[in-house]
Amino acid sequence: MLAGYWPILLFLIVAGGIGVALIVIGWIAGPRRPSAEKYSPYECGFEAFEGARMKFDVRYYLIAILFILFDLEIAFLFPWATVFSKIGIVALVEMFMFLLLLVVGYIYIWKKGALEWD
Amino acid sequence: MSMSSDPMILLWTLAKILVIAVPLIIAVAMYVWWERKVIGWMHVRMGPNKIGPFGLLQAFADVTKLLIKEIIIPTNANRFLYFTAPLLAVIPALAVWAIIPFDNGAVLSNANAGVLFLLAMTSLGVYGIILAGWASNSRYALLGAMRSAAQMISYEICMGMALVCVLILAGSLNFTAIVEAQAGGKGLFDWFWLPLLPMFFVYYISGVAETNRLPFDVAEGESEIVAGFHVEYSGSAFALFFLAEYANMILLSFLAPILFLGGWLSPFQGWHLGWFSQPGWWWLFLKFFIFATSLIWLRATFPRYRYDQIMRLGWKVFIPISIAWIFVAGLFKYFNVVTIGH
């Protein structure tokens, strides 16, 4: 059953090898001439006066939380989508009820303004 | 199974992986050349034409240049994460090709859960971007990474729902089975683009947004945040991000035909046109070429979207359409509106 999957693991290892090899080649082939200005973080012509790790708009976190909700829902839909025609009307109705609950939540976050970006 | 312990089979699989990975990397180089050439023509100029015939070797010269440039590590950067990020971007972008079929049977791993692996790999791509922005410890990089990550996860939902619609009709998570489910006597009218027409557009546009391409490339808008998450990267570390982005574009141009346009099936199947009605890998590559060129065309034609417009399109337009079409696809399947397979 799992026999079809080990080439995928091997491909992951080869892909990692290609990535590491390119960085190592660049590290060896490239020059190294240190200078304080060159190694400072990019700014528009002045020295960075504080760290880059500043506070962030809470909407990004909100988007991340909503993403987890919707992505989980898709994870539930995947097995249903593959087999529901074999189960019949019960699976269809139950998943429609599940989706309707999701739509209620979706309308709620829309009305609450969680999807606004201005 | 003991297959993996046999050294001959291990070597054979390794060879097959290289037969996929090496042409893929060359395809990335050729795609960059084609992009510059097409955009040049659209701007009524020549594009690259100095190195090699028609400038064909330009991309290889650029790769060589990138490899012999210094890899700059900013003083404030977190060195370990700084080098992990490009690897995390490139590994999923290459490894996802393990489950992409090029013809009936021409696939490295005909895994049953191919679509799940695809979703897993495309989700991992976000980590490379957000880590790159964080580890660089630079304002522009962090801003670009946050924008890019929020945009990618938003459009991933729409892509996932489009995949669910395809799965409902095909009834399988296996890519070969998905393509074969689109076979039929009506040729291109048996493919999934017809019953899933809105999802086809949702998938394609989400794919463009997912790969951070114009008109959705606010993450690296030159005039606003210079190059976004990879502003601090140079040399071969930058080349890895570049490779990952173009490999993902090529992936999108393969997946759209496989999921919605019958993959390697002929558009004239069942029309009794002799050779033209036969399925074959050339159909898949022809469709791929059309899609890959359309991505370039989009770049030359459309101005950049504003960020709030991008988020509104994803959350307030595509998600309602997707949820509605899951209902529709479910009803299609239940009442056997769409013919599946021969």
GROMACS .gro file of C-alpha atoms in nm, chain B:
model
  342
  119MET     CA    1   0.723  -0.377   0.064
  120SER     CA    2   1.087  -0.465   0.023
  121MET     CA    3   1.117  -0.283  -0.309
  122SER     CA    4   1.303   0.012  -0.161
  123SER     CA    5   1.574  -0.214  -0.021
  124ASP     CA    6   1.672  -0.342  -0.364
  125PRO     CA    7   1.967  -0.125  -0.475
  126MET     CA    8   1.886  -0.161  -0.845
  127ILE     CA    9   1.532  -0.030  -0.798
  128LEU     CA   10   1.669   0.249  -0.579
  129LEU     CA   11   1.914   0.353  -0.855
  130TRP     CA   12   1.643   0.323  -1.120
  131THR     CA   13   1.412   0.548  -0.917
  132LEU     CA   14   1.696   0.793  -0.865
  133ALA     CA   15   1.751   0.801  -1.242
  134LYS     CA   16   1.381   0.864  -1.300
  135ILE     CA   17   1.389   1.150  -1.047
  136LEU     CA   18   1.680   1.310  -1.233
  137VAL     CA   19   1.495   1.263  -1.563
  138ILE     CA   20   1.219   1.480  -1.411
  139ALA     CA   21   1.429   1.727  -1.208
  140VAL     CA   22   1.699   1.815  -1.463
  141PRO     CA   23   1.459   1.895  -1.752
  142LEU     CA   24   1.248   2.089  -1.501
  143ILE     CA   25   1.543   2.312  -1.409
  144ILE     CA   26   1.629   2.356  -1.777
  145ALA     CA   27   1.260   2.433  -1.843
  146VAL     CA   28   1.279   2.706  -1.579
  147ALA     CA   29   1.576   2.859  -1.762
  148MET     CA   30   1.397   2.836  -2.098
  149TYR     CA   31   1.078   2.976  -1.945
  150VAL     CA   32   1.268   3.281  -1.819
  151TRP     CA   33   1.408   3.327  -2.171
  152TRP     CA   34   1.063   3.285  -2.327
  153GLU     CA   35   0.913   3.531  -2.078
  154ARG     CA   36   1.171   3.798  -2.158
  155LYS     CA   37   1.134   3.733  -2.530
  156VAL     CA   38   0.751   3.748  -2.532
  157ILE     CA   39   0.743   4.059  -2.315
  158GLY     CA   40   1.005   4.210  -2.544
  159TRP     CA   41   0.783   4.144  -2.847
  160MET     CA   42   0.481   4.287  -2.666
  161HIS     CA   43   0.684   4.601  -2.594
  162VAL     CA   44   0.799   4.610  -2.960
  163ARG     CA   45   1.163   4.539  -2.876
  164MET     CA   46   1.393   4.241  -2.931
  165GLY     CA   47   1.430   4.084  -2.588
  166PRO     CA   48   1.751   3.891  -2.518
  167ASN     CA   49   1.928   3.822  -2.850
  168LYS     CA   50   2.303   3.837  -2.789
  169ILE     CA   51   2.401   3.513  -2.616
  170GLY     CA   52   2.353   3.206  -2.832
  171PRO     CA   53   2.105   3.178  -3.123
  172PHE     CA   54   1.798   3.399  -3.053
  173GLY     CA   55   1.951   3.473  -2.711
  174LEU     CA   56   1.866   3.116  -2.604
  175LEU     CA   57   2.166   3.085  -2.373
  176GLN     CA   58   2.086   3.410  -2.189
  177ALA     CA   59   1.920   3.232  -1.896
  178PHE     CA   60   2.220   3.000  -1.853
  179ALA     CA   61   2.452   3.300  -1.851
  180ASP     CA   62   2.235   3.458  -1.583
  181VAL     CA   63   2.245   3.141  -1.370
  182THR     CA   64   2.625   3.133  -1.397
  183LYS     CA   65   2.639   3.499  -1.296
  184LEU     CA   66   2.421   3.433  -0.992
  185LEU     CA   67   2.638   3.140  -0.885
  186ILE     CA   68   2.960   3.344  -0.881
  187LYS     CA   69   2.813   3.638  -0.689
  188GLU     CA   70   2.872   3.687  -0.318
  189ILE     CA   71   2.601   3.551  -0.086
  190ILE     CA   72   2.538   3.844   0.147
  191ILE     CA   73   2.429   3.769   0.503
  192PRO     CA   74   2.295   4.082   0.675
  193THR     CA   75   2.456   4.143   1.016
  194ASN     CA   76   2.126   4.126   1.203
  195ALA     CA   77   2.005   3.814   1.024
  196ASN     CA   78   1.941   3.482   1.192
  197ARG     CA   79   2.200   3.286   0.995
  198PHE     CA   80   2.052   2.938   1.028
  199LEU     CA   81   1.697   3.039   0.932
  200TYR     CA   82   1.837   3.267   0.662
  201PHE     CA   83   1.967   2.962   0.474
  202THR     CA   84   1.679   2.734   0.568
  203ALA     CA   85   1.426   2.965   0.398
  204PRO     CA   86   1.540   2.923   0.034
  205LEU     CA   87   1.564   2.547   0.090
  206LEU     CA   88   1.209   2.540   0.227
  207ALA     CA   89   1.096   2.727  -0.084
  208VAL     CA   90   1.272   2.507  -0.337
  209ILE     CA   91   1.222   2.158  -0.188
  210PRO     CA   92   0.840   2.153  -0.217
  211ALA     CA   93   0.855   2.326  -0.557
  212LEU     CA   94   1.069   2.041  -0.694
  213ALA     CA   95   0.934   1.747  -0.494
  214VAL     CA   96   0.573   1.807  -0.596
  215TRP     CA   97   0.668   1.681  -0.945
  216ALA     CA   98   0.689   1.329  -0.801
  217ILE     CA   99   0.312   1.292  -0.846
  218ILE     CA  100   0.252   1.488  -1.167
  219PRO     CA  101   0.170   1.250  -1.456
  220PHE     CA  102   0.298   1.343  -1.803
  221ASP     CA  103   0.104   1.074  -1.984
  222ASN     CA  104  -0.103   0.772  -1.886
  223GLY     CA  105   0.150   0.576  -1.678
  224ALA     CA  106   0.435   0.827  -1.718
  225VAL     CA  107   0.455   0.931  -1.353
  226LEU     CA  108   0.719   0.875  -1.085
  227SER     CA  109   0.476   0.782  -0.809
  228ASN     CA  110   0.119   0.698  -0.900
  229ALA     CA  111   0.017   0.763  -0.540
  230ASN     CA  112  -0.352   0.730  -0.455
  231ALA     CA  113  -0.340   1.045  -0.243
  232GLY     CA  114  -0.170   1.257  -0.509
  233VAL     CA  115  -0.395   1.559  -0.459
  234LEU     CA  116  -0.327   1.555  -0.084
  235PHE     CA  117   0.047   1.556  -0.147
  236LEU     CA  118   0.001   1.846  -0.389
  237LEU     CA  119  -0.187   2.046  -0.124
  238ALA     CA  120   0.077   1.962   0.138
  239MET     CA  121   0.363   2.079  -0.084
  240THR     CA  122   0.195   2.401  -0.198
  241SER     CA  123   0.116   2.484   0.165
  242LEU     CA  124   0.481   2.437   0.263
  243GLY     CA  125   0.586   2.704   0.014
  244VAL     CA  126   0.453   2.973   0.251
  245TYR     CA  127   0.706   2.877   0.518
  246GLY     CA  128   1.001   2.956   0.294
  247ILE     CA  129   0.865   3.305   0.228
  248ILE     CA  130   0.772   3.394   0.585
  249LEU     CA  131   1.102   3.255   0.718
  250ALA     CA  132   1.297   3.453   0.459
  251GLY     CA  133   1.127   3.775   0.567
  252TRP     CA  134   1.173   3.701   0.935
  253ALA     CA  135   1.532   3.578   0.921
  254SER     CA  136   1.652   3.872   0.709
  255ASN     CA  137   1.558   4.110   0.995
  256SER     CA  138   1.494   4.388   0.747
  257ARG     CA  139   1.179   4.600   0.732
  258TYR     CA  140   1.112   4.561   0.363
  259ALA     CA  141   1.168   4.188   0.380
  260LEU     CA  142   0.930   4.146   0.673
  261LEU     CA  143   0.661   4.362   0.512
  262GLY     CA  144   0.689   4.168   0.187
  263ALA     CA  145   0.678   3.836   0.370
  264MET     CA  146   0.366   3.928   0.567
  265ARG     CA  147   0.186   4.051   0.255
  266SER     CA  148   0.293   3.750   0.056
  267ALA     CA  149   0.199   3.498   0.323
  268ALA     CA  150  -0.145   3.650   0.385
  269GLN     CA  151  -0.211   3.657   0.011
  270MET     CA  152  -0.093   3.300  -0.046
  271ILE     CA  153  -0.296   3.145   0.235
  272SER     CA  154  -0.606   3.339   0.127
  273TYR     CA  155  -0.591   3.206  -0.227
  274GLU     CA  156  -0.497   2.858  -0.109
  275ILE     CA  157  -0.852   2.828   0.028
  276CYS     CA  158  -1.001   2.902  -0.315
  277MET     CA  159  -0.760   2.658  -0.482
  278GLY     CA  160  -0.850   2.390  -0.228
  279MET     CA  161  -1.222   2.437  -0.294
  280ALA     CA  162  -1.166   2.420  -0.670
  281LEU     CA  163  -0.982   2.091  -0.610
  282VAL     CA  164  -1.276   1.965  -0.402
  283CYS     CA  165  -1.509   2.030  -0.697
  284VAL     CA  166  -1.280   1.831  -0.929
  285LEU     CA  167  -1.263   1.548  -0.674
  286ILE     CA  168  -1.641   1.535  -0.644
  287LEU     CA  169  -1.674   1.473  -1.018
  288ALA     CA  170  -1.369   1.246  -1.057
  289GLY     CA  171  -1.420   1.052  -0.733
  290SER     CA  172  -1.047   0.998  -0.687
  291LEU     CA  173  -0.740   1.168  -0.535
  292ASN     CA  174  -0.517   1.018  -0.805
  293PHE     CA  175  -0.413   1.248  -1.092
  294THR     CA  176  -0.416   0.977  -1.359
  295ALA     CA  177  -0.768   0.878  -1.253
  296ILE     CA  178  -0.875   1.245  -1.262
  297VAL     CA  179  -0.756   1.279  -1.622
  298GLU     CA  180  -0.909   0.948  -1.732
  299ALA     CA  181  -1.239   1.050  -1.571
  300GLN     CA  182  -1.253   1.331  -1.829
  301ALA     CA  183  -1.232   1.093  -2.126
  302GLY     CA  184  -1.538   1.056  -2.342
  303GLY     CA  185  -1.684   1.059  -2.691
  304LYS     CA  186  -1.751   1.434  -2.694
  305GLY     CA  187  -1.383   1.531  -2.677
  306LEU     CA  188  -1.324   1.865  -2.512
  307PHE     CA  189  -1.688   1.893  -2.404
  308ASP     CA  190  -1.635   1.598  -2.168
  309TRP     CA  191  -1.361   1.778  -1.977
  310PHE     CA  192  -1.426   1.929  -1.633
  311TRP     CA  193  -1.393   2.290  -1.747
  312LEU     CA  194  -1.750   2.284  -1.874
  313PRO     CA  195  -1.940   2.169  -1.562
  314LEU     CA  196  -1.691   2.352  -1.337
  315LEU     CA  197  -1.645   2.665  -1.550
  316PRO     CA  198  -1.647   2.918  -1.261
  317MET     CA  199  -1.405   2.698  -1.063
  318PHE     CA  200  -1.172   2.675  -1.363
  319PHE     CA  201  -1.135   3.054  -1.360
  320VAL     CA  202  -1.114   3.063  -0.980
  321TYR     CA  203  -0.838   2.802  -0.990
  322TYR     CA  204  -0.641   2.977  -1.262
  323ILE     CA  205  -0.661   3.325  -1.106
  324SER     CA  206  -0.589   3.186  -0.758
  325GLY     CA  207  -0.289   3.008  -0.906
  326VAL     CA  208  -0.157   3.335  -1.044
  327ALA     CA  209  -0.206   3.496  -0.702
  328GLU     CA  210  -0.052   3.194  -0.527
  329THR     CA  211   0.267   3.221  -0.733
  330ASN     CA  212   0.286   3.597  -0.657
  331ARG     CA  213   0.276   3.683  -1.025
  332LEU     CA  214   0.150   4.001  -1.183
  333PRO     CA  215  -0.113   4.142  -1.149
  334PHE     CA  216  -0.096   4.006  -0.791
  335ASP     CA  217   0.272   4.070  -0.718
  336VAL     CA  218   0.233   4.330  -0.441
  337ALA     CA  219   0.470   4.117  -0.232
  338GLU     CA  220   0.761   4.230  -0.445
  339GLY     CA  221   0.631   4.554  -0.596
  340GLU     CA  222   0.950   4.730  -0.705
  341SER     CA  223   0.811   5.078  -0.650
  342GLU     CA  224   0.676   5.005  -0.301
  343ILE     CA  225   0.883   4.749  -0.112
  344VAL     CA  226   1.172   4.692  -0.356
  345ALA     CA  227   1.174   4.313  -0.379
  346GLY     CA  228   0.969   4.204  -0.080
  347PHE     CA  229   1.073   3.900   0.117
  348HIS     CA  230   1.395   3.831  -0.077
  349VAL     CA  231   1.536   4.185  -0.078
  350GLU     CA  232   1.837   4.077   0.133
  351TYR     CA  233   1.913   3.764  -0.067
  352SER     CA  234   2.182   3.755  -0.332
  353GLY     CA  235   2.378   3.504  -0.538
  354SER     CA  236   2.270   3.141  -0.535
  355ALA     CA  237   2.044   3.186  -0.230
  356PHE     CA  238   1.836   3.426  -0.439
  357ALA     CA  239   1.858   3.186  -0.733
  358LEU     CA  240   1.678   2.924  -0.522
  359PHE     CA  241   1.379   3.156  -0.465
  360PHE     CA  242   1.379   3.235  -0.834
  361LEU     CA  243   1.388   2.865  -0.923
  362ALA     CA  244   1.104   2.792  -0.681
  363GLU     CA  245   0.884   3.069  -0.819
  364TYR     CA  246   0.925   2.963  -1.181
  365ALA     CA  247   0.892   2.592  -1.100
  366ASN     CA  248   0.561   2.680  -0.931
  367MET     CA  249   0.446   2.869  -1.240
  368ILE     CA  250   0.528   2.569  -1.456
  369LEU     CA  251   0.343   2.351  -1.207
  370LEU     CA  252   0.033   2.571  -1.232
  371SER     CA  253   0.050   2.550  -1.611
  372PHE     CA  254   0.057   2.170  -1.586
  373LEU     CA  255  -0.212   2.136  -1.320
  374ALA     CA  256  -0.475   2.356  -1.487
  375PRO     CA  257  -0.483   2.124  -1.795
  376ILE     CA  258  -0.467   1.808  -1.581
  377LEU     CA  259  -0.754   1.910  -1.353
  378PHE     CA  260  -0.982   2.092  -1.596
  379LEU     CA  261  -0.872   2.042  -1.957
  380GLY     CA  262  -0.831   1.669  -1.990
  381GLY     CA  263  -0.454   1.644  -1.941
  382TRP     CA  264  -0.312   1.430  -2.220
  383LEU     CA  265  -0.654   1.361  -2.376
  384SER     CA  266  -0.718   1.488  -2.725
  385PRO     CA  267  -0.976   1.769  -2.757
  386PHE     CA  268  -1.111   1.577  -3.057
  387GLN     CA  269  -1.145   1.240  -2.886
  388GLY     CA  270  -1.431   1.047  -3.038
  389TRP     CA  271  -1.458   1.283  -3.336
  390HIS     CA  272  -1.292   1.022  -3.566
  391LEU     CA  273  -1.015   1.252  -3.690
  392GLY     CA  274  -0.750   0.980  -3.692
  393TRP     CA  275  -0.427   1.087  -3.532
  394PHE     CA  276  -0.581   1.407  -3.392
  395SER     CA  277  -0.823   1.208  -3.181
  396GLN     CA  278  -0.551   1.005  -3.009
  397PRO     CA  279  -0.446   1.091  -2.653
  398GLY     CA  280  -0.077   1.154  -2.590
  399TRP     CA  281   0.174   1.354  -2.391
  400TRP     CA  282   0.200   1.611  -2.672
  401TRP     CA  283  -0.152   1.735  -2.592
  402LEU     CA  284  -0.054   1.793  -2.229
  403PHE     CA  285   0.261   1.980  -2.331
  404LEU     CA  286   0.068   2.187  -2.586
  405LYS     CA  287  -0.185   2.287  -2.319
  406PHE     CA  288   0.101   2.355  -2.078
  407PHE     CA  289   0.267   2.584  -2.332
  408ILE     CA  290  -0.053   2.781  -2.385
  409PHE     CA  291  -0.102   2.828  -2.010
  410ALA     CA  292   0.262   2.915  -1.945
  411THR     CA  293   0.250   3.179  -2.219
  412SER     CA  294  -0.078   3.317  -2.085
  413LEU     CA  295   0.093   3.385  -1.750
  414ILE     CA  296   0.349   3.599  -1.935
  415TRP     CA  297   0.073   3.770  -2.130
  416LEU     CA  298  -0.102   3.862  -1.802
  417ARG     CA  299   0.220   4.023  -1.683
  418ALA     CA  300   0.254   4.234  -1.997
  419THR     CA  301  -0.110   4.342  -2.002
  420PHE     CA  302  -0.240   4.414  -1.651
  421PRO     CA  303  -0.135   4.681  -1.402
  422ARG     CA  304  -0.070   4.573  -1.043
  423TYR     CA  305  -0.370   4.527  -0.815
  424ARG     CA  306  -0.394   4.714  -0.485
  425TYR     CA  307  -0.347   4.494  -0.179
  426ASP     CA  308  -0.695   4.548  -0.032
  427GLN     CA  309  -0.843   4.468  -0.374
  428ILE     CA  310  -0.652   4.141  -0.383
  429MET     CA  311  -0.775   4.038  -0.041
  430ARG     CA  312  -1.131   4.139  -0.127
  431LEU     CA  313  -1.125   3.937  -0.448
  432GLY     CA  314  -1.005   3.628  -0.261
  433TRP     CA  315  -1.227   3.644   0.046
  434LYS     CA  316  -1.542   3.815  -0.079
  435VAL     CA  317  -1.572   3.697  -0.439
  436PHE     CA  318  -1.391   3.366  -0.487
  437ILE     CA  319  -1.489   3.197  -0.160
  438PRO     CA  320  -1.867   3.250  -0.205
  439ILE     CA  321  -1.842   3.129  -0.567
  440SER     CA  322  -1.643   2.826  -0.453
  441ILE     CA  323  -1.881   2.729  -0.174
  442ALA     CA  324  -2.179   2.767  -0.409
  443TRP     CA  325  -2.011   2.553  -0.674
  444ILE     CA  326  -1.936   2.275  -0.426
  445PHE     CA  327  -2.314   2.247  -0.382
  446VAL     CA  328  -2.364   2.253  -0.760
  447ALA     CA  329  -2.092   1.993  -0.823
  448GLY     CA  330  -2.239   1.769  -0.553
  449LEU     CA  331  -2.581   1.786  -0.720
  450PHE     CA  332  -2.424   1.727  -1.065
  451LYS     CA  333  -2.258   1.413  -0.938
  452TYR     CA  334  -2.562   1.288  -0.747
  453PHE     CA  335  -2.796   1.323  -1.043
  454ASN     CA  336  -2.531   1.197  -1.289
  455VAL     CA  337  -2.540   1.514  -1.498
  456VAL     CA  338  -2.172   1.476  -1.593
  457THR     CA  339  -2.051   1.159  -1.765
  458ILE     CA  340  -1.736   1.021  -1.603
  459GLY     CA  341  -1.490   0.807  -1.799
  460HIS     CA  342  -1.569   0.607  -2.110
   0.00000   0.00000   0.00000
